[in-house]
GROMACS .gro file of C-alpha atoms in nm:
model
  340
    1UNK     CA    1   0.934  -3.171   0.445
    2UNK     CA    2   1.135  -3.500   0.473
    3UNK     CA    3   0.885  -3.666   0.236
    4UNK     CA    4   0.919  -3.381  -0.013
    5UNK     CA    5   1.298  -3.403   0.001
    6UNK     CA    6   1.285  -3.779  -0.061
    7UNK     CA    7   1.057  -3.731  -0.363
    8UNK     CA    8   1.264  -3.443  -0.501
    9UNK     CA    9   1.639  -3.502  -0.457
   10UNK     CA   10   1.719  -3.159  -0.604
   11UNK     CA   11   1.579  -3.004  -0.281
   12UNK     CA   12   1.922  -3.086  -0.132
   13UNK     CA   13   2.063  -2.787  -0.322
   14UNK     CA   14   1.828  -2.548  -0.140
   15UNK     CA   15   1.888  -2.421   0.212
   16UNK     CA   16   1.657  -2.589   0.465
   17UNK     CA   17   1.543  -2.258   0.618
   18UNK     CA   18   1.431  -2.136   0.273
   19UNK     CA   19   1.215  -2.446   0.232
   20UNK     CA   20   1.071  -2.405   0.582
   21UNK     CA   21   0.983  -2.040   0.520
   22UNK     CA   22   0.806  -2.132   0.196
   23UNK     CA   23   0.596  -2.392   0.380
   24UNK     CA   24   0.505  -2.124   0.637
   25UNK     CA   25   0.404  -1.887   0.357
   26UNK     CA   26   0.180  -2.157   0.210
   27UNK     CA   27   0.024  -2.219   0.552
   28UNK     CA   28  -0.042  -1.846   0.596
   29UNK     CA   29  -0.201  -1.827   0.250
   30UNK     CA   30  -0.445  -2.108   0.333
   31UNK     CA   31  -0.525  -1.958   0.674
   32UNK     CA   32  -0.611  -1.629   0.501
   33UNK     CA   33  -0.831  -1.820   0.257
   34UNK     CA   34  -1.026  -1.991   0.535
   35UNK     CA   35  -1.072  -1.651   0.701
   36UNK     CA   36  -1.248  -1.518   0.390
   37UNK     CA   37  -0.971  -1.403   0.156
   38UNK     CA   38  -0.904  -1.539  -0.193
   39UNK     CA   39  -0.770  -1.884  -0.274
   40UNK     CA   40  -0.385  -1.904  -0.288
   41UNK     CA   41  -0.230  -1.849  -0.630
   42UNK     CA   42  -0.017  -2.122  -0.783
   43UNK     CA   43   0.352  -2.029  -0.793
   44UNK     CA   44   0.590  -2.166  -1.052
   45UNK     CA   45   0.946  -2.090  -1.151
   46UNK     CA   46   0.851  -1.778  -1.347
   47UNK     CA   47   0.635  -1.600  -1.086
   48UNK     CA   48   0.801  -1.715  -0.761
   49UNK     CA   49   1.026  -1.413  -0.710
   50UNK     CA   50   1.137  -1.412  -0.345
   51UNK     CA   51   1.277  -1.641  -0.078
   52UNK     CA   52   1.403  -1.593   0.277
   53UNK     CA   53   1.709  -1.717   0.469
   54UNK     CA   54   1.682  -1.731   0.848
   55UNK     CA   55   2.031  -1.858   0.941
   56UNK     CA   56   2.385  -1.856   0.808
   57UNK     CA   57   2.389  -1.517   0.633
   58UNK     CA   58   2.720  -1.326   0.660
   59UNK     CA   59   2.836  -0.988   0.531
   60UNK     CA   60   3.192  -0.867   0.474
   61UNK     CA   61   3.220  -0.530   0.308
   62UNK     CA   62   3.051  -0.550  -0.031
   63UNK     CA   63   3.017  -0.930  -0.022
   64UNK     CA   64   2.734  -1.138   0.120
   65UNK     CA   65   2.727  -1.511   0.196
   66UNK     CA   66   2.400  -1.695   0.134
   67UNK     CA   67   2.380  -2.062   0.243
   68UNK     CA   68   2.405  -2.310  -0.049
   69UNK     CA   69   2.481  -2.020  -0.286
   70UNK     CA   70   2.813  -1.897  -0.145
   71UNK     CA   71   2.977  -1.556  -0.149
   72UNK     CA   72   2.867  -1.292  -0.402
   73UNK     CA   73   2.914  -0.921  -0.453
   74UNK     CA   74   2.632  -0.678  -0.384
   75UNK     CA   75   2.578  -0.303  -0.347
   76UNK     CA   76   2.556  -0.221   0.025
   77UNK     CA   77   2.323   0.076   0.050
   78UNK     CA   78   2.402   0.128   0.419
   79UNK     CA   79   2.626  -0.039   0.680
   80UNK     CA   80   2.478  -0.253   0.958
   81UNK     CA   81   2.500  -0.054   1.286
   82UNK     CA   82   2.730  -0.186   1.557
   83UNK     CA   83   2.555  -0.423   1.797
   84UNK     CA   84   2.290  -0.542   1.552
   85UNK     CA   85   2.268  -0.903   1.435
   86UNK     CA   86   2.112  -1.039   1.117
   87UNK     CA   87   1.786  -1.219   1.190
   88UNK     CA   88   1.666  -1.285   0.835
   89UNK     CA   89   1.758  -1.211   0.475
   90UNK     CA   90   1.504  -1.189   0.192
   91UNK     CA   91   1.616  -1.208  -0.171
   92UNK     CA   92   1.375  -1.060  -0.428
   93UNK     CA   93   1.386  -1.061  -0.805
   94UNK     CA   94   1.275  -0.741  -0.972
   95UNK     CA   95   1.276  -0.637  -1.335
   96UNK     CA   96   1.619  -0.476  -1.320
   97UNK     CA   97   1.798  -0.730  -1.100
   98UNK     CA   98   1.807  -0.905  -0.761
   99UNK     CA   99   1.760  -0.719  -0.433
  100UNK     CA  100   1.854  -0.822  -0.078
  101UNK     CA  101   1.678  -0.688   0.232
  102UNK     CA  102   1.804  -0.768   0.582
  103UNK     CA  103   1.611  -0.779   0.908
  104UNK     CA  104   1.841  -0.686   1.195
  105UNK     CA  105   1.795  -0.676   1.572
  106UNK     CA  106   1.960  -0.529   1.881
  107UNK     CA  107   1.777  -0.626   2.201
  108UNK     CA  108   1.953  -0.351   2.397
  109UNK     CA  109   1.778  -0.081   2.191
  110UNK     CA  110   1.447   0.015   2.360
  111UNK     CA  111   1.123   0.004   2.165
  112UNK     CA  112   0.963   0.326   2.045
  113UNK     CA  113   0.704   0.459   2.287
  114UNK     CA  114   0.408   0.666   2.174
  115UNK     CA  115   0.251   0.948   2.373
  116UNK     CA  116  -0.051   0.847   2.590
  117UNK     CA  117  -0.389   0.960   2.455
  118UNK     CA  118  -0.450   1.178   2.761
  119UNK     CA  119  -0.140   1.386   2.672
  120UNK     CA  120  -0.248   1.447   2.312
  121UNK     CA  121  -0.342   1.813   2.264
  122UNK     CA  122  -0.291   1.906   1.899
  123UNK     CA  123  -0.414   1.678   1.617
  124UNK     CA  124  -0.409   1.721   1.241
  125UNK     CA  125  -0.684   1.553   1.037
  126UNK     CA  126  -0.613   1.396   0.699
  127UNK     CA  127  -0.863   1.329   0.421
  128UNK     CA  128  -0.735   1.114   0.132
  129UNK     CA  129  -0.833   1.221  -0.217
  130UNK     CA  130  -0.765   1.181  -0.588
  131UNK     CA  131  -0.761   1.537  -0.723
  132UNK     CA  132  -0.529   1.616  -0.431
  133UNK     CA  133  -0.355   1.329  -0.256
  134UNK     CA  134  -0.415   1.456   0.100
  135UNK     CA  135  -0.633   1.735   0.238
  136UNK     CA  136  -0.528   1.854   0.586
  137UNK     CA  137  -0.740   2.013   0.856
  138UNK     CA  138  -0.511   2.317   0.869
  139UNK     CA  139  -0.627   2.408   0.517
  140UNK     CA  140  -0.322   2.285   0.326
  141UNK     CA  141  -0.335   2.034   0.041
  142UNK     CA  142  -0.075   1.797  -0.103
  143UNK     CA  143  -0.064   1.739  -0.478
  144UNK     CA  144  -0.128   1.401  -0.639
  145UNK     CA  145   0.122   1.349  -0.926
  146UNK     CA  146  -0.086   1.060  -1.075
  147UNK     CA  147   0.217   0.864  -1.189
  148UNK     CA  148   0.034   0.591  -1.385
  149UNK     CA  149  -0.285   0.769  -1.490
  150UNK     CA  150  -0.138   1.063  -1.682
  151UNK     CA  151  -0.194   1.075  -2.057
  152UNK     CA  152   0.174   1.006  -2.131
  153UNK     CA  153   0.200   0.712  -1.887
  154UNK     CA  154  -0.116   0.545  -2.016
  155UNK     CA  155  -0.004   0.586  -2.377
  156UNK     CA  156   0.341   0.439  -2.305
  157UNK     CA  157   0.192   0.143  -2.118
  158UNK     CA  158  -0.060   0.082  -2.396
  159UNK     CA  159   0.213   0.078  -2.664
  160UNK     CA  160   0.442  -0.156  -2.470
  161UNK     CA  161   0.156  -0.392  -2.380
  162UNK     CA  162   0.053  -0.405  -2.748
  163UNK     CA  163   0.408  -0.504  -2.843
  164UNK     CA  164   0.391  -0.795  -2.599
  165UNK     CA  165   0.063  -0.923  -2.743
  166UNK     CA  166   0.205  -0.916  -3.098
  167UNK     CA  167   0.497  -1.143  -3.013
  168UNK     CA  168   0.472  -1.523  -3.038
  169UNK     CA  169   0.387  -1.689  -2.706
  170UNK     CA  170   0.688  -1.851  -2.541
  171UNK     CA  171   0.939  -1.665  -2.760
  172UNK     CA  172   1.241  -1.474  -2.633
  173UNK     CA  173   1.116  -1.154  -2.801
  174UNK     CA  174   0.792  -1.179  -2.603
  175UNK     CA  175   0.990  -1.211  -2.278
  176UNK     CA  176   1.200  -0.906  -2.372
  177UNK     CA  177   0.889  -0.703  -2.451
  178UNK     CA  178   0.725  -0.816  -2.124
  179UNK     CA  179   1.036  -0.713  -1.934
  180UNK     CA  180   1.005  -0.360  -2.075
  181UNK     CA  181   0.647  -0.345  -1.948
  182UNK     CA  182   0.770  -0.462  -1.608
  183UNK     CA  183   1.045  -0.198  -1.605
  184UNK     CA  184   0.786   0.073  -1.672
  185UNK     CA  185   0.569  -0.051  -1.384
  186UNK     CA  186   0.874  -0.062  -1.157
  187UNK     CA  187   0.973   0.292  -1.250
  188UNK     CA  188   0.621   0.417  -1.171
  189UNK     CA  189   0.622   0.225  -0.841
  190UNK     CA  190   0.959   0.371  -0.739
  191UNK     CA  191   0.838   0.725  -0.810
  192UNK     CA  192   0.520   0.664  -0.610
  193UNK     CA  193   0.713   0.519  -0.315
  194UNK     CA  194   0.954   0.814  -0.307
  195UNK     CA  195   0.666   1.062  -0.321
  196UNK     CA  196   0.482   0.881  -0.040
  197UNK     CA  197   0.786   0.902   0.189
  198UNK     CA  198   0.813   1.279   0.124
  199UNK     CA  199   0.441   1.330   0.190
  200UNK     CA  200   0.448   1.117   0.508
  201UNK     CA  201   0.748   1.309   0.641
  202UNK     CA  202   0.582   1.641   0.558
  203UNK     CA  203   0.274   1.542   0.761
  204UNK     CA  204   0.451   1.382   1.059
  205UNK     CA  205   0.714   1.656   1.099
  206UNK     CA  206   0.450   1.914   1.194
  207UNK     CA  207   0.430   2.042   1.551
  208UNK     CA  208   0.149   1.807   1.652
  209UNK     CA  209   0.084   1.531   1.904
  210UNK     CA  210  -0.134   1.307   1.688
  211UNK     CA  211  -0.255   1.236   1.336
  212UNK     CA  212  -0.616   1.146   1.256
  213UNK     CA  213  -0.651   0.922   0.950
  214UNK     CA  214  -0.951   0.774   0.774
  215UNK     CA  215  -1.013   0.407   0.850
  216UNK     CA  216  -1.067   0.316   0.483
  217UNK     CA  217  -1.185  -0.015   0.340
  218UNK     CA  218  -0.992   0.030   0.015
  219UNK     CA  219  -1.057  -0.320  -0.121
  220UNK     CA  220  -1.430  -0.266  -0.063
  221UNK     CA  221  -1.417   0.071  -0.241
  222UNK     CA  222  -1.257  -0.095  -0.544
  223UNK     CA  223  -1.500  -0.389  -0.556
  224UNK     CA  224  -1.692  -0.441  -0.880
  225UNK     CA  225  -2.047  -0.311  -0.909
  226UNK     CA  226  -2.329  -0.559  -0.869
  227UNK     CA  227  -2.472  -0.706  -1.188
  228UNK     CA  228  -2.812  -0.569  -1.295
  229UNK     CA  229  -3.047  -0.785  -1.498
  230UNK     CA  230  -3.373  -0.703  -1.677
  231UNK     CA  231  -3.647  -0.911  -1.519
  232UNK     CA  232  -3.833  -1.008  -1.839
  233UNK     CA  233  -3.550  -1.072  -2.087
  234UNK     CA  234  -3.262  -1.143  -1.848
  235UNK     CA  235  -3.036  -0.902  -2.038
  236UNK     CA  236  -2.755  -0.722  -1.860
  237UNK     CA  237  -2.824  -0.358  -1.778
  238UNK     CA  238  -2.575  -0.077  -1.724
  239UNK     CA  239  -2.448  -0.086  -1.365
  240UNK     CA  240  -2.186   0.191  -1.373
  241UNK     CA  241  -1.885  -0.043  -1.380
  242UNK     CA  242  -1.734   0.126  -1.687
  243UNK     CA  243  -1.726   0.460  -1.504
  244UNK     CA  244  -1.608   0.299  -1.179
  245UNK     CA  245  -1.318   0.132  -1.362
  246UNK     CA  246  -1.151   0.471  -1.405
  247UNK     CA  247  -1.211   0.556  -1.039
  248UNK     CA  248  -1.060   0.224  -0.928
  249UNK     CA  249  -0.753   0.291  -1.142
  250UNK     CA  250  -0.712   0.636  -0.983
  251UNK     CA  251  -0.747   0.494  -0.630
  252UNK     CA  252  -0.486   0.228  -0.708
  253UNK     CA  253  -0.252   0.492  -0.853
  254UNK     CA  254  -0.289   0.713  -0.542
  255UNK     CA  255  -0.176   0.425  -0.316
  256UNK     CA  256  -0.363   0.535  -0.003
  257UNK     CA  257  -0.288   0.214   0.184
  258UNK     CA  258   0.089   0.241   0.133
  259UNK     CA  259   0.085   0.609   0.229
  260UNK     CA  260  -0.104   0.536   0.552
  261UNK     CA  261   0.150   0.266   0.645
  262UNK     CA  262   0.437   0.512   0.593
  263UNK     CA  263   0.265   0.778   0.804
  264UNK     CA  264   0.214   0.525   1.085
  265UNK     CA  265   0.579   0.413   1.064
  266UNK     CA  266   0.724   0.765   1.084
  267UNK     CA  267   0.476   0.868   1.356
  268UNK     CA  268   0.585   0.577   1.578
  269UNK     CA  269   0.950   0.676   1.535
  270UNK     CA  270   0.870   1.028   1.656
  271UNK     CA  271   0.645   0.911   1.940
  272UNK     CA  272   0.329   1.057   1.787
  273UNK     CA  273  -0.015   0.897   1.802
  274UNK     CA  274  -0.205   0.780   1.495
  275UNK     CA  275  -0.583   0.759   1.538
  276UNK     CA  276  -0.801   0.591   1.274
  277UNK     CA  277  -1.148   0.740   1.245
  278UNK     CA  278  -1.460   0.614   1.072
  279UNK     CA  279  -1.498   0.859   0.779
  280UNK     CA  280  -1.872   0.796   0.732
  281UNK     CA  281  -2.053   1.115   0.619
  282UNK     CA  282  -1.742   1.324   0.697
  283UNK     CA  283  -1.775   1.514   0.367
  284UNK     CA  284  -2.157   1.544   0.384
  285UNK     CA  285  -2.192   1.667   0.743
  286UNK     CA  286  -2.229   2.041   0.800
  287UNK     CA  287  -1.975   2.166   1.051
  288UNK     CA  288  -2.204   2.449   1.162
  289UNK     CA  289  -2.545   2.287   1.214
  290UNK     CA  290  -2.460   1.914   1.187
  291UNK     CA  291  -2.704   1.852   0.900
  292UNK     CA  292  -2.610   1.545   0.693
  293UNK     CA  293  -2.726   1.531   0.332
  294UNK     CA  294  -2.574   1.393   0.013
  295UNK     CA  295  -2.680   1.705  -0.176
  296UNK     CA  296  -2.466   1.921   0.056
  297UNK     CA  297  -2.165   1.831  -0.156
  298UNK     CA  298  -2.115   1.920  -0.521
  299UNK     CA  299  -1.768   1.808  -0.628
  300UNK     CA  300  -1.519   2.005  -0.417
  301UNK     CA  301  -1.784   2.255  -0.304
  302UNK     CA  302  -1.979   2.215   0.019
  303UNK     CA  303  -2.296   2.421   0.066
  304UNK     CA  304  -2.530   2.315   0.347
  305UNK     CA  305  -2.889   2.287   0.224
  306UNK     CA  306  -3.012   2.362   0.576
  307UNK     CA  307  -2.814   2.667   0.696
  308UNK     CA  308  -2.614   2.775   0.387
  309UNK     CA  309  -2.269   2.717   0.542
  310UNK     CA  310  -2.006   2.670   0.269
  311UNK     CA  311  -1.639   2.568   0.247
  312UNK     CA  312  -1.407   2.330   0.058
  313UNK     CA  313  -1.566   1.985   0.090
  314UNK     CA  314  -1.246   1.784   0.140
  315UNK     CA  315  -1.084   2.029   0.382
  316UNK     CA  316  -1.409   2.032   0.577
  317UNK     CA  317  -1.399   1.651   0.586
  318UNK     CA  318  -1.042   1.666   0.724
  319UNK     CA  319  -1.159   1.904   0.997
  320UNK     CA  320  -1.448   1.670   1.082
  321UNK     CA  321  -1.206   1.376   1.109
  322UNK     CA  322  -0.984   1.587   1.339
  323UNK     CA  323  -1.280   1.680   1.561
  324UNK     CA  324  -1.391   1.317   1.590
  325UNK     CA  325  -1.038   1.222   1.695
  326UNK     CA  326  -1.035   1.500   1.957
  327UNK     CA  327  -1.366   1.371   2.095
  328UNK     CA  328  -1.214   1.027   2.126
  329UNK     CA  329  -0.900   1.161   2.297
  330UNK     CA  330  -1.089   1.382   2.542
  331UNK     CA  331  -1.349   1.117   2.616
  332UNK     CA  332  -1.636   1.340   2.510
  333UNK     CA  333  -1.969   1.182   2.423
  334UNK     CA  334  -1.948   1.100   2.053
  335UNK     CA  335  -2.209   0.964   1.820
  336UNK     CA  336  -2.225   0.581   1.809
  337UNK     CA  337  -1.988   0.451   1.545
  338UNK     CA  338  -1.829   0.794   1.488
  339UNK     CA  339  -1.488   0.688   1.613
  340UNK     CA  340  -1.296   0.362   1.593
   0.00000   0.00000   0.00000
């Protein structure tokens, strides 16, 4: 850092803790790369949209003091509780303005404690879906609004993106058009986040001791299909990627990962246990005879080819996930790899 400051005198106008946090972020990005994730993306002035202060942040009413920037007005969404101190402050740039998020701490407040597994009696199983966002083992289903994949949303996004491409590169009109696209994405994201919080609260507030969730590899589910080549001519063959593109878009719109994080957060606050279960064959396994076959399932219908047992495929999968979690809690002998 001293060498960077000597080479770039304008670094003196930036708070030292901000520079240190950015170096830590870069270090984390390279560590992730060496562990198998993608190479770090280059950040410039246009796409570097957040920075963090660790010291020197003060708040007085509707004013906040940021080191090297001074006092400025902001909208305080909620007051800081008495006894808490500011540990860090992150400033983010979004399409409709700048946002400040504070990390506060009070060491006298005890940590949340979850219920021991041996005391867990009642569990609800959750199966994530696209037609319905969540299928629950009690037979209920939660709707999926599909905020970005509706006909109206896709048409609006297509029109605004076309307007961006028709503007001259580097022009102010192109930046204005791009900002409108960003505002649409932000609006969709805000709606999705609000819906996720409502769904998570609806699930966690039930009279249960634990929640069984699928241990999903979402990035693996959205990975591109392998390329198929004709042996003689070397021409590319159809590999189903065009059809999978729509599925990937629906999975991204559902936001399963964000929803699971919110469920875990609210469950910890209420002292409830979250158990992640391997969902392998959960929607193909017959709950009556245990027969596993891909042909058991036809869309949302489940009809066992062995014994004829039938029910809703996704609700049956949620019940299977619940039963696997109960086996894990009770210590019953489960199939290898059935629970994680």
